[in-house]
PDB file of C-alpha atoms and ligand atoms in Angstrom:
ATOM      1  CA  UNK H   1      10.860 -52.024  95.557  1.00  0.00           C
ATOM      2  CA  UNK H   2       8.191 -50.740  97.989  1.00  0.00           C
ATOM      3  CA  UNK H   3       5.305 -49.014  96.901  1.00  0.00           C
ATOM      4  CA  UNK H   4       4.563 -45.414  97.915  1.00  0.00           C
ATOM      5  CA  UNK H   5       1.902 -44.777 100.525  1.00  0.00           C
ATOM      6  CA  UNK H   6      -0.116 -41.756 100.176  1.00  0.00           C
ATOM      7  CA  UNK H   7      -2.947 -40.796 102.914  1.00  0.00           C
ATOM      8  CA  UNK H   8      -5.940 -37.993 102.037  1.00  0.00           C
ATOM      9  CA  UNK H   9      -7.190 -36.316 105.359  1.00  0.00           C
ATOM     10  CA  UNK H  10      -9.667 -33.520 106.069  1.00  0.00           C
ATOM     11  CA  UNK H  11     -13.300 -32.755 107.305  1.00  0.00           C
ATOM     12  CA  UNK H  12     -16.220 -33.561 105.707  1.00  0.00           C
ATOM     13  CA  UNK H  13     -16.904 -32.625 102.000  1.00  0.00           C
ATOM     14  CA  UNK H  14     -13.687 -31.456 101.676  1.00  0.00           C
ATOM     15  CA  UNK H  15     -13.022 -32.917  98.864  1.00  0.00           C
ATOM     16  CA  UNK H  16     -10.922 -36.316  99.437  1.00  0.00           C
ATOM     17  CA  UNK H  17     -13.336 -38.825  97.059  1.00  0.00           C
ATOM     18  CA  UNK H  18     -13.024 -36.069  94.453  1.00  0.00           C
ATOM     19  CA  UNK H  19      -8.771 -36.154  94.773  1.00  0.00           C
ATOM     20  CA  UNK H  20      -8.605 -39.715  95.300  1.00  0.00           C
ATOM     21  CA  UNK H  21     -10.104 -40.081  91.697  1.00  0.00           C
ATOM     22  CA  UNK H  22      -8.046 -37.578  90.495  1.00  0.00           C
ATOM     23  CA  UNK H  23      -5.072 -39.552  92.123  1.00  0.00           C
ATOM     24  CA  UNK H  24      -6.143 -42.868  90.305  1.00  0.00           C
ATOM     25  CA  UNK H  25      -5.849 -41.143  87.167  1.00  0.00           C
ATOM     26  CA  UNK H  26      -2.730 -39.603  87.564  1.00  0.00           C
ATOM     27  CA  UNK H  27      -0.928 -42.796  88.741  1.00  0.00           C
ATOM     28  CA  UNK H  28      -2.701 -44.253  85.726  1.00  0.00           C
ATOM     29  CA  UNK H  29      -0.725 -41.769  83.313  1.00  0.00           C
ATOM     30  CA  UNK H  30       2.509 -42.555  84.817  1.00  0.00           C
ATOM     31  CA  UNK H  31       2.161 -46.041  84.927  1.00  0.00           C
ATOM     32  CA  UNK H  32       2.423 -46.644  88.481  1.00  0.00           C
ATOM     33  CA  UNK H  33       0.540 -49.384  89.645  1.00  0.00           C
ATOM     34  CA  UNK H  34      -1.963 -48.876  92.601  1.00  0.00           C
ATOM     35  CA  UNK H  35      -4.771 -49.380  94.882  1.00  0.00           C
ATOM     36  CA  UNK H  36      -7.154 -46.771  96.217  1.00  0.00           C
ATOM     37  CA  UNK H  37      -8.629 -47.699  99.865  1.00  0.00           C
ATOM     38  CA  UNK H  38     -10.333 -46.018 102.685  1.00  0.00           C
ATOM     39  CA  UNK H  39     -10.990 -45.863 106.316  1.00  0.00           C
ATOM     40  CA  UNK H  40     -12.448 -47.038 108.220  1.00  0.00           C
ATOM     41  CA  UNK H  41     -12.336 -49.893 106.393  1.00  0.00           C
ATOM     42  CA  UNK H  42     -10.833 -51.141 103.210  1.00  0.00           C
ATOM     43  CA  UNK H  43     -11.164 -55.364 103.545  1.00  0.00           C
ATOM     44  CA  UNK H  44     -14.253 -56.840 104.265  1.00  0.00           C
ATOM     45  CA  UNK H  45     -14.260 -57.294 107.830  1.00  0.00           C
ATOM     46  CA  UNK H  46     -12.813 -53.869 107.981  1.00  0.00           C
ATOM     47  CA  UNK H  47     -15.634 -52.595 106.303  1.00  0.00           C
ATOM     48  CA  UNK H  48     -18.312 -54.579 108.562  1.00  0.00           C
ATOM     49  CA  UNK H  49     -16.352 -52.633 111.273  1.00  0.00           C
ATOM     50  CA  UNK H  50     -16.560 -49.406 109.666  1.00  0.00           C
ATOM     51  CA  UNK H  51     -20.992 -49.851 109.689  1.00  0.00           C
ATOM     52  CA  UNK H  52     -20.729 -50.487 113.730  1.00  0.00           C
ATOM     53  CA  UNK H  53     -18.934 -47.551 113.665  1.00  0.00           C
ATOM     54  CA  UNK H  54     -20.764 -45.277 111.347  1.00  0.00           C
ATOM     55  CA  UNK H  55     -24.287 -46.781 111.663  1.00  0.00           C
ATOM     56  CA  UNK H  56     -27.116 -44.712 113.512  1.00  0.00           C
ATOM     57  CA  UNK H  57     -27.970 -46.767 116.470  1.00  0.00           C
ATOM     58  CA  UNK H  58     -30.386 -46.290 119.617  1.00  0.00           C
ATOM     59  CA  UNK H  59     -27.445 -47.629 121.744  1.00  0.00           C
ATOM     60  CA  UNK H  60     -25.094 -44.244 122.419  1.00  0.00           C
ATOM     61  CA  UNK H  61     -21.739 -45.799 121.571  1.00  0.00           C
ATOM     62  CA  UNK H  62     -18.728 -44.647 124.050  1.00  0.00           C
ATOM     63  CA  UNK H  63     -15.653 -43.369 123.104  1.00  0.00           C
ATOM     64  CA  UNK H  64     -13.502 -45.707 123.672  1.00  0.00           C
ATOM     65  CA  UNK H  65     -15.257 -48.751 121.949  1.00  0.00           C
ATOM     66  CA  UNK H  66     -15.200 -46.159 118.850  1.00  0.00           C
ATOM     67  CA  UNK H  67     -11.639 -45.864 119.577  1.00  0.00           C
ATOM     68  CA  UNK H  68     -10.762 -49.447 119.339  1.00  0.00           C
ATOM     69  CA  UNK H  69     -12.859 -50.646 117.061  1.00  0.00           C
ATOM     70  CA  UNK H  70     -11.327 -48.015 114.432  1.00  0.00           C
ATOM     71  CA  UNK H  71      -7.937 -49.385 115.562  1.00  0.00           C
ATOM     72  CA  UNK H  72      -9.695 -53.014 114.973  1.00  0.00           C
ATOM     73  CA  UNK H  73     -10.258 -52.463 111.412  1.00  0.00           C
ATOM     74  CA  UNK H  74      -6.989 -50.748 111.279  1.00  0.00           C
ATOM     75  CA  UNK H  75      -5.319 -53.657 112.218  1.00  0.00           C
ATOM     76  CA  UNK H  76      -7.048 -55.676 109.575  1.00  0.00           C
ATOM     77  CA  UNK H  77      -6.814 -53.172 106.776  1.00  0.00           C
ATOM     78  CA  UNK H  78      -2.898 -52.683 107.618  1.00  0.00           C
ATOM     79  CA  UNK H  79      -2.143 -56.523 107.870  1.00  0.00           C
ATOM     80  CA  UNK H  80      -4.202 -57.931 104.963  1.00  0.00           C
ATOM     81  CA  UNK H  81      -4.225 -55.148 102.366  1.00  0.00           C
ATOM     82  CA  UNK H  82      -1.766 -52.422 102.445  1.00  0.00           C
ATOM     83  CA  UNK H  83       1.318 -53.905 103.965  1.00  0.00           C
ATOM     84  CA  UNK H  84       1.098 -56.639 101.469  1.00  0.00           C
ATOM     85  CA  UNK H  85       0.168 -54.438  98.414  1.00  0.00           C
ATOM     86  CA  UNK H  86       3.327 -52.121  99.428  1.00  0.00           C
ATOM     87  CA  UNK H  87       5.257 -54.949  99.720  1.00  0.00           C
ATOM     88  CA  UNK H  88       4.456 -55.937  96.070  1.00  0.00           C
ATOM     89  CA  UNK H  89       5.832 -52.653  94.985  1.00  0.00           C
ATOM     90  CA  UNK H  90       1.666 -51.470  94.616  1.00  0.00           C
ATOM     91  CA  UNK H  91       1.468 -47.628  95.498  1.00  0.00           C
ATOM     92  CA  UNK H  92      -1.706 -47.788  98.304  1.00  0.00           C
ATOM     93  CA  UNK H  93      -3.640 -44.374  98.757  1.00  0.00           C
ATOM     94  CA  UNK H  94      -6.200 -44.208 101.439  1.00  0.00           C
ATOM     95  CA  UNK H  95      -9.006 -42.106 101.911  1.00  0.00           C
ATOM     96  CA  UNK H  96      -8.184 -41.811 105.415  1.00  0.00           C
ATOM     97  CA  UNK H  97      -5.907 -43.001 107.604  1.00  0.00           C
ATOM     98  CA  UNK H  98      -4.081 -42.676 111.282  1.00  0.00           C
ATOM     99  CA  UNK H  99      -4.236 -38.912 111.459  1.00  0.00           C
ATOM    100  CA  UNK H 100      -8.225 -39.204 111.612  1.00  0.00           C
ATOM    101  CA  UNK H 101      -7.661 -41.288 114.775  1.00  0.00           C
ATOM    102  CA  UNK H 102      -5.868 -38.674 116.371  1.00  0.00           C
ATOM    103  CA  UNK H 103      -8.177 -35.913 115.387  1.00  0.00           C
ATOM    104  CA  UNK H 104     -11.281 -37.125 115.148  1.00  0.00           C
ATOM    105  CA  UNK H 105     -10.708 -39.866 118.504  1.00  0.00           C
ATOM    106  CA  UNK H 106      -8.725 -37.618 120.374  1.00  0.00           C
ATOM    107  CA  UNK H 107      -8.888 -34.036 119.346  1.00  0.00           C
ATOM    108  CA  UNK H 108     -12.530 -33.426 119.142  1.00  0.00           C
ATOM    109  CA  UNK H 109     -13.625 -36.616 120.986  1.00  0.00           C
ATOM    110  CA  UNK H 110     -11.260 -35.215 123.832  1.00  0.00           C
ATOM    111  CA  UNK H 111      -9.129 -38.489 123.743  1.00  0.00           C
ATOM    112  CA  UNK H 112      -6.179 -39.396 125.357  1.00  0.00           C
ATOM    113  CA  UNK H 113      -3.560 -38.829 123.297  1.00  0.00           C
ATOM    114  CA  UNK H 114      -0.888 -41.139 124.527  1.00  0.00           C
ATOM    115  CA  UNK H 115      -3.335 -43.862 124.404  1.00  0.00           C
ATOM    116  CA  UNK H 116      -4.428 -43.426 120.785  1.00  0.00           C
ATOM    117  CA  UNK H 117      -0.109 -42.531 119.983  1.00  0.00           C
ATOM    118  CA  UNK H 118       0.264 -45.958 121.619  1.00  0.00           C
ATOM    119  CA  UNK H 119      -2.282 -47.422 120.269  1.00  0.00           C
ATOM    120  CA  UNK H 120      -0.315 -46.443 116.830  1.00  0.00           C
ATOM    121  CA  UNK H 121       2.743 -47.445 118.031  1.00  0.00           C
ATOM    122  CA  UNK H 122       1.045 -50.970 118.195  1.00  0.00           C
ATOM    123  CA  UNK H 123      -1.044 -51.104 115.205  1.00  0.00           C
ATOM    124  CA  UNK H 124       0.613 -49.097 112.340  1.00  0.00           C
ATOM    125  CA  UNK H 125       4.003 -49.253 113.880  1.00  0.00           C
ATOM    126  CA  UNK H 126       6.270 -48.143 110.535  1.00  0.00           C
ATOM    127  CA  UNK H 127       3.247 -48.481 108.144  1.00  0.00           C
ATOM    128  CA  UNK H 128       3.081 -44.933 107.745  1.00  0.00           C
ATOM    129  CA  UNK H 129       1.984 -42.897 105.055  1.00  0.00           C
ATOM    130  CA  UNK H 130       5.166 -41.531 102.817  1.00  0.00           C
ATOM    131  CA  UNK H 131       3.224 -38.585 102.093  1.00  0.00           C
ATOM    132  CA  UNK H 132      -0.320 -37.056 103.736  1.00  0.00           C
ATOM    133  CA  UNK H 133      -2.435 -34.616 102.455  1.00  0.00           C
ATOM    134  CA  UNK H 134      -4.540 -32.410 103.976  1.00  0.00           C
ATOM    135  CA  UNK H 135      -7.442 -30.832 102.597  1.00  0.00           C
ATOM    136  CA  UNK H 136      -8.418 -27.593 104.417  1.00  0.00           C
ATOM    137  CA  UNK H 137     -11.919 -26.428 104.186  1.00  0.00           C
ATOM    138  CA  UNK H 138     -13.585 -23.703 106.291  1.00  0.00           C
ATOM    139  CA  UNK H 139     -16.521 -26.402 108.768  1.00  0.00           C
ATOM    140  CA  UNK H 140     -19.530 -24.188 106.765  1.00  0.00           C
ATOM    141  CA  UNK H 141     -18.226 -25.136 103.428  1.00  0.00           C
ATOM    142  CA  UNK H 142     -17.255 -28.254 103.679  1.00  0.00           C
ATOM    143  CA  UNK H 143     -20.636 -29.508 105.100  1.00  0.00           C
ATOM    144  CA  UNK H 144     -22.391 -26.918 102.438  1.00  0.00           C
ATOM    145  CA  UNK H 145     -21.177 -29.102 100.379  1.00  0.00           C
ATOM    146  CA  UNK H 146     -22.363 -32.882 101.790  1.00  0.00           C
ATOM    147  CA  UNK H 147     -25.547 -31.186 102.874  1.00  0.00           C
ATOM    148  CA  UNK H 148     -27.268 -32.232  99.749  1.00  0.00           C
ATOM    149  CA  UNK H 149     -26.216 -36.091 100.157  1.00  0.00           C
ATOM    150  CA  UNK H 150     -28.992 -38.283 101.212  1.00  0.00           C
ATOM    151  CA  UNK H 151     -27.101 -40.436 103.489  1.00  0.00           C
ATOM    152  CA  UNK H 152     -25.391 -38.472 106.453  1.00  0.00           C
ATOM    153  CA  UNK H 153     -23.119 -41.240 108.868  1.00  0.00           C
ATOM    154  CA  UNK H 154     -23.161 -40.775 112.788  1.00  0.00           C
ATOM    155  CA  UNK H 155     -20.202 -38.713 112.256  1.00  0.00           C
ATOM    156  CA  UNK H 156     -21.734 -36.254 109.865  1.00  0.00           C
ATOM    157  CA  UNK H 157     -24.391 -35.637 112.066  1.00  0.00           C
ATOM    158  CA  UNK H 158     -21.886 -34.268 114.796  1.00  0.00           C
ATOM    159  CA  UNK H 159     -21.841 -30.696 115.817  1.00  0.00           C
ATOM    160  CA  UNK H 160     -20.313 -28.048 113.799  1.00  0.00           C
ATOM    161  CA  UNK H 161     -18.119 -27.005 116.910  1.00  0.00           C
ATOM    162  CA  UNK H 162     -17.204 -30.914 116.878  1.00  0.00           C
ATOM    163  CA  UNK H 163     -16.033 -30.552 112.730  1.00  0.00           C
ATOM    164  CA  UNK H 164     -14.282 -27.150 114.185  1.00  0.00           C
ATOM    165  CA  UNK H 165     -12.033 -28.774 116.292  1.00  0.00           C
ATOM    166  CA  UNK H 166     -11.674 -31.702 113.728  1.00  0.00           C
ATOM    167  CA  UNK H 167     -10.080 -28.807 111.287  1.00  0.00           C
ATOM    168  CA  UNK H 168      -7.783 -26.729 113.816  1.00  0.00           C
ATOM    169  CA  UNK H 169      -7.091 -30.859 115.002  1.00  0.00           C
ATOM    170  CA  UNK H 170      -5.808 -31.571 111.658  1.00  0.00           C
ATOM    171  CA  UNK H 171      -4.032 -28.558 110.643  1.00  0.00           C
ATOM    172  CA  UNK H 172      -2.080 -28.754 113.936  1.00  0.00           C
ATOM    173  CA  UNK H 173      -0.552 -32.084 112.955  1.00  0.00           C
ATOM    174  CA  UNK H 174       0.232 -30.672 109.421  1.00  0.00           C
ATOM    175  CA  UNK H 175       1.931 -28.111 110.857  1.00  0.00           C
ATOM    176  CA  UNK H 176       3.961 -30.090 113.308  1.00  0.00           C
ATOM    177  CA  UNK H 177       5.130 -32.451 110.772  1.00  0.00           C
ATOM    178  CA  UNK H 178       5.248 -30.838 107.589  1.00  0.00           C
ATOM    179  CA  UNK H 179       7.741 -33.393 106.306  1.00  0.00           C
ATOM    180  CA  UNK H 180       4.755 -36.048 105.960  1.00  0.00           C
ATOM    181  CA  UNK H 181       1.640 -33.450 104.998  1.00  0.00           C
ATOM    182  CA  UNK H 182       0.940 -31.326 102.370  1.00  0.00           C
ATOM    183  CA  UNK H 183      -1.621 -29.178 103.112  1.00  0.00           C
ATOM    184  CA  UNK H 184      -4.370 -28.058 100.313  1.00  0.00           C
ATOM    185  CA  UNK H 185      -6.929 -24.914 100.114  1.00  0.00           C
ATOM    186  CA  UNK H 186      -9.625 -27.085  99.135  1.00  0.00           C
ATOM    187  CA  UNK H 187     -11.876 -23.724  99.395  1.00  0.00           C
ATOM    188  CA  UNK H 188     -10.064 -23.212  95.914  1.00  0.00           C
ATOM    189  CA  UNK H 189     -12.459 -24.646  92.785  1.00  0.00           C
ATOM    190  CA  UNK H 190     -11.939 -27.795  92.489  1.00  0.00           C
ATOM    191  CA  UNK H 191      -9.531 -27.263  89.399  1.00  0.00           C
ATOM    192  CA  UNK H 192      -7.360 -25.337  91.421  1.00  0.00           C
ATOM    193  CA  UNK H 193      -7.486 -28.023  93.895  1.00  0.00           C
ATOM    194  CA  UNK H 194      -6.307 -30.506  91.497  1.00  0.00           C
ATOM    195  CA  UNK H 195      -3.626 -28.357  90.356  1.00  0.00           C
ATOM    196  CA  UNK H 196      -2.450 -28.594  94.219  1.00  0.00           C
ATOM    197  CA  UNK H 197      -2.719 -32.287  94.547  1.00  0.00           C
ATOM    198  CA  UNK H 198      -0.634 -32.186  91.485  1.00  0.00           C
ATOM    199  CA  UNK H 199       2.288 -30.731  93.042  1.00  0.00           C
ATOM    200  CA  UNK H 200       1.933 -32.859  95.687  1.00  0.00           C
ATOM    201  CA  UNK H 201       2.103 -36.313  93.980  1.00  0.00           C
ATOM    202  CA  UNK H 202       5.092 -34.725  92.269  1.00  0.00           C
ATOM    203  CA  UNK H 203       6.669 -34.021  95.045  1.00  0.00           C
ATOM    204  CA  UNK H 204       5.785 -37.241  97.149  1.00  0.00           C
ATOM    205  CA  UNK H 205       6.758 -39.212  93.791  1.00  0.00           C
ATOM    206  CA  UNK H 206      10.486 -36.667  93.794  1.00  0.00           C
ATOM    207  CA  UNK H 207       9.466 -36.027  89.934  1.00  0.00           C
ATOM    208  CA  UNK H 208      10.134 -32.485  90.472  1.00  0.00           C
ATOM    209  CA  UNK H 209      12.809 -30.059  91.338  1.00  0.00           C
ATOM    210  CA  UNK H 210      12.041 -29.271  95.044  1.00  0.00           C
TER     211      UNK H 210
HETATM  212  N1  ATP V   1     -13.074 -27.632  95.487  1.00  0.00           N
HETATM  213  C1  ATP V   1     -14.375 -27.872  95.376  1.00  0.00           C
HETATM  214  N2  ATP V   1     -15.236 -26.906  95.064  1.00  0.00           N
HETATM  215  C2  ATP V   1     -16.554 -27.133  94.954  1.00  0.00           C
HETATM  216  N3  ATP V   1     -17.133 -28.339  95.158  1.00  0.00           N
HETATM  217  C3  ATP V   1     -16.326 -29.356  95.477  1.00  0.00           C
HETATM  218  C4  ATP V   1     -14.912 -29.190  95.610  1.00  0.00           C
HETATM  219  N4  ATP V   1     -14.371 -30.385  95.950  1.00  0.00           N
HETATM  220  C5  ATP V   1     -15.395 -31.245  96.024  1.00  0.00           C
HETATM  221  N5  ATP V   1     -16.565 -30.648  95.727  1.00  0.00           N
HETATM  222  C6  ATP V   1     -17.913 -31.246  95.728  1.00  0.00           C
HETATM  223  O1  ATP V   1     -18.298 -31.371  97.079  1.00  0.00           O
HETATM  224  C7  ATP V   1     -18.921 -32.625  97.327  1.00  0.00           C
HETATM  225  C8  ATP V   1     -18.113 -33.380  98.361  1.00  0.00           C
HETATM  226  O2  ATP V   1     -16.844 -33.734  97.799  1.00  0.00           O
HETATM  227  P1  ATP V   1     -16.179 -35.142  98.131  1.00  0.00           P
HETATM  228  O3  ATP V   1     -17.198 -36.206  98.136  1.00  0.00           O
HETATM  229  O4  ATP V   1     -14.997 -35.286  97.249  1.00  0.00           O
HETATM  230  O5  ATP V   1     -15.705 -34.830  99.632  1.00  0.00           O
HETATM  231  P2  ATP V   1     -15.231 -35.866 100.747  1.00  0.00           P
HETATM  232  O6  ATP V   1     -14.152 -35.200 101.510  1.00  0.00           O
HETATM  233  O7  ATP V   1     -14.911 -37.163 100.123  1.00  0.00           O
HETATM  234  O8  ATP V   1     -16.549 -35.976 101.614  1.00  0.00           O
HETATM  235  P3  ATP V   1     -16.843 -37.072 102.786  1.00  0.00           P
HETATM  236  O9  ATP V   1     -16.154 -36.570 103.987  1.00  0.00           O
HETATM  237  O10 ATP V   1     -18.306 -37.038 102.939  1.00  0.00           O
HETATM  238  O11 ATP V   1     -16.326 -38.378 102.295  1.00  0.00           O
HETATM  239  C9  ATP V   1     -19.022 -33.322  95.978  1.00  0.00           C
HETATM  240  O12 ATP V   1     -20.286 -33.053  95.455  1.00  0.00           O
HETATM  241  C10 ATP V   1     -17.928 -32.667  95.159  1.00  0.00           C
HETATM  242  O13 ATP V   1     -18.240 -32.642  93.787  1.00  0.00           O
HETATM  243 MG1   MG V   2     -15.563 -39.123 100.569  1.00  0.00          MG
END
């Protein structure tokens, strides 16, 4: 049988490395066998991708090379790791995935949108998540919260008006396909989070009554 696929979206420091290990464990207690990931990235030329991507350069790099080189790696990471693990009955969640193309390459990069949509088409075709969720964080907290990190990627750096539109980008997808998403107050502490993501697995795993 096919494993499950389960994406984590949201801003910045809005929690997903925090649910993602929360995640692990829980598929851990219930004896589901998994693999974590992330994107951009996730193999190891996906990853080499992900530093031209990420990495500080002189060189301003133009939208559309950031475009398709995150559809690059996407290609990879889809291809070599997560249609085979899913094929092997392996439940794959990613710390990111498709929906930060659309909001991060087209919402607040002011991309085109049927490009990037058939850009999906193309690469992820039916390789999409079963269930996505979507960590909501008000822009100030979530980069409150990274703002003590020594390392900050070219994305970080961005404007907060840029990580404003990245949030009303996201939870306009959510909202337009709430059969996919779960959205999660992740301005809740983070054991009220977890209590959230809870829910979620249940229902994305149908071990509960809704
Ligand atoms: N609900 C929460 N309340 C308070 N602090 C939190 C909460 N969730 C996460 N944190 C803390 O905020 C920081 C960022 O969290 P985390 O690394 O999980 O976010 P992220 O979404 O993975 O960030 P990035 O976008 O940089 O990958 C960590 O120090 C984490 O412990
Ligand atoms: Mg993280």
């Amino acid at each position: 049988m096919k494993g499950r696929f389960i994406s984590l979206e949201g801003g910045e420091g809005s929690g997903k490395s925090t649910c993602l290990a929360y995640i692990q464990s829980w598929l851990e207690n219930k004896s589901i066998p998994y693999l974590t990931t992330r994107e951009p990235g996730g193999t190891s030329l996906a990853e080499d991708i992900r530093q031209l991507v990420l990495n500080d350069r002189e060189e301003s790099v133009h939208d559309l090379t950031e475009l398709l080189l995150v559809f690059a790696s996407r290609a990879q990471h889809i291809n070599e790791k997560i249609k085979p693990a899913l094929d092997s009955g392996l439940c794959v969640v990613s710390d990111r995935f498709i929906d930060s193309s659309f909001v991060y390459q087209g919402v607040a990069r002011g991309g085109d949108m049927d490009k990037i949509q058939t850009l999906s088409d193309w690469v992820v075709k039916e390789c999409l998540p079963d269930r996505t969720i979507l960590l909501d964080v008000p822009v100030e907290i979530g980069l409150q919260r990274v703002q003590s990190r020594q390392q900050s990627d070219r994305l970080d750096k961005e404007s907060v008006e840029f990580h404003e539109k990245v949030r009303q980008g996201f939870l306009e997808r959510a909202y337009k396909d709430k059969g996919r998403f779960s959205i999660v107050d992740a301005s809740q502490s983070i054991k009220a989070v977890l209590k959230d993501i809870d829910i979620a697995l249940n229902a994305a795993f149908h071990l509960d009554k809704y």
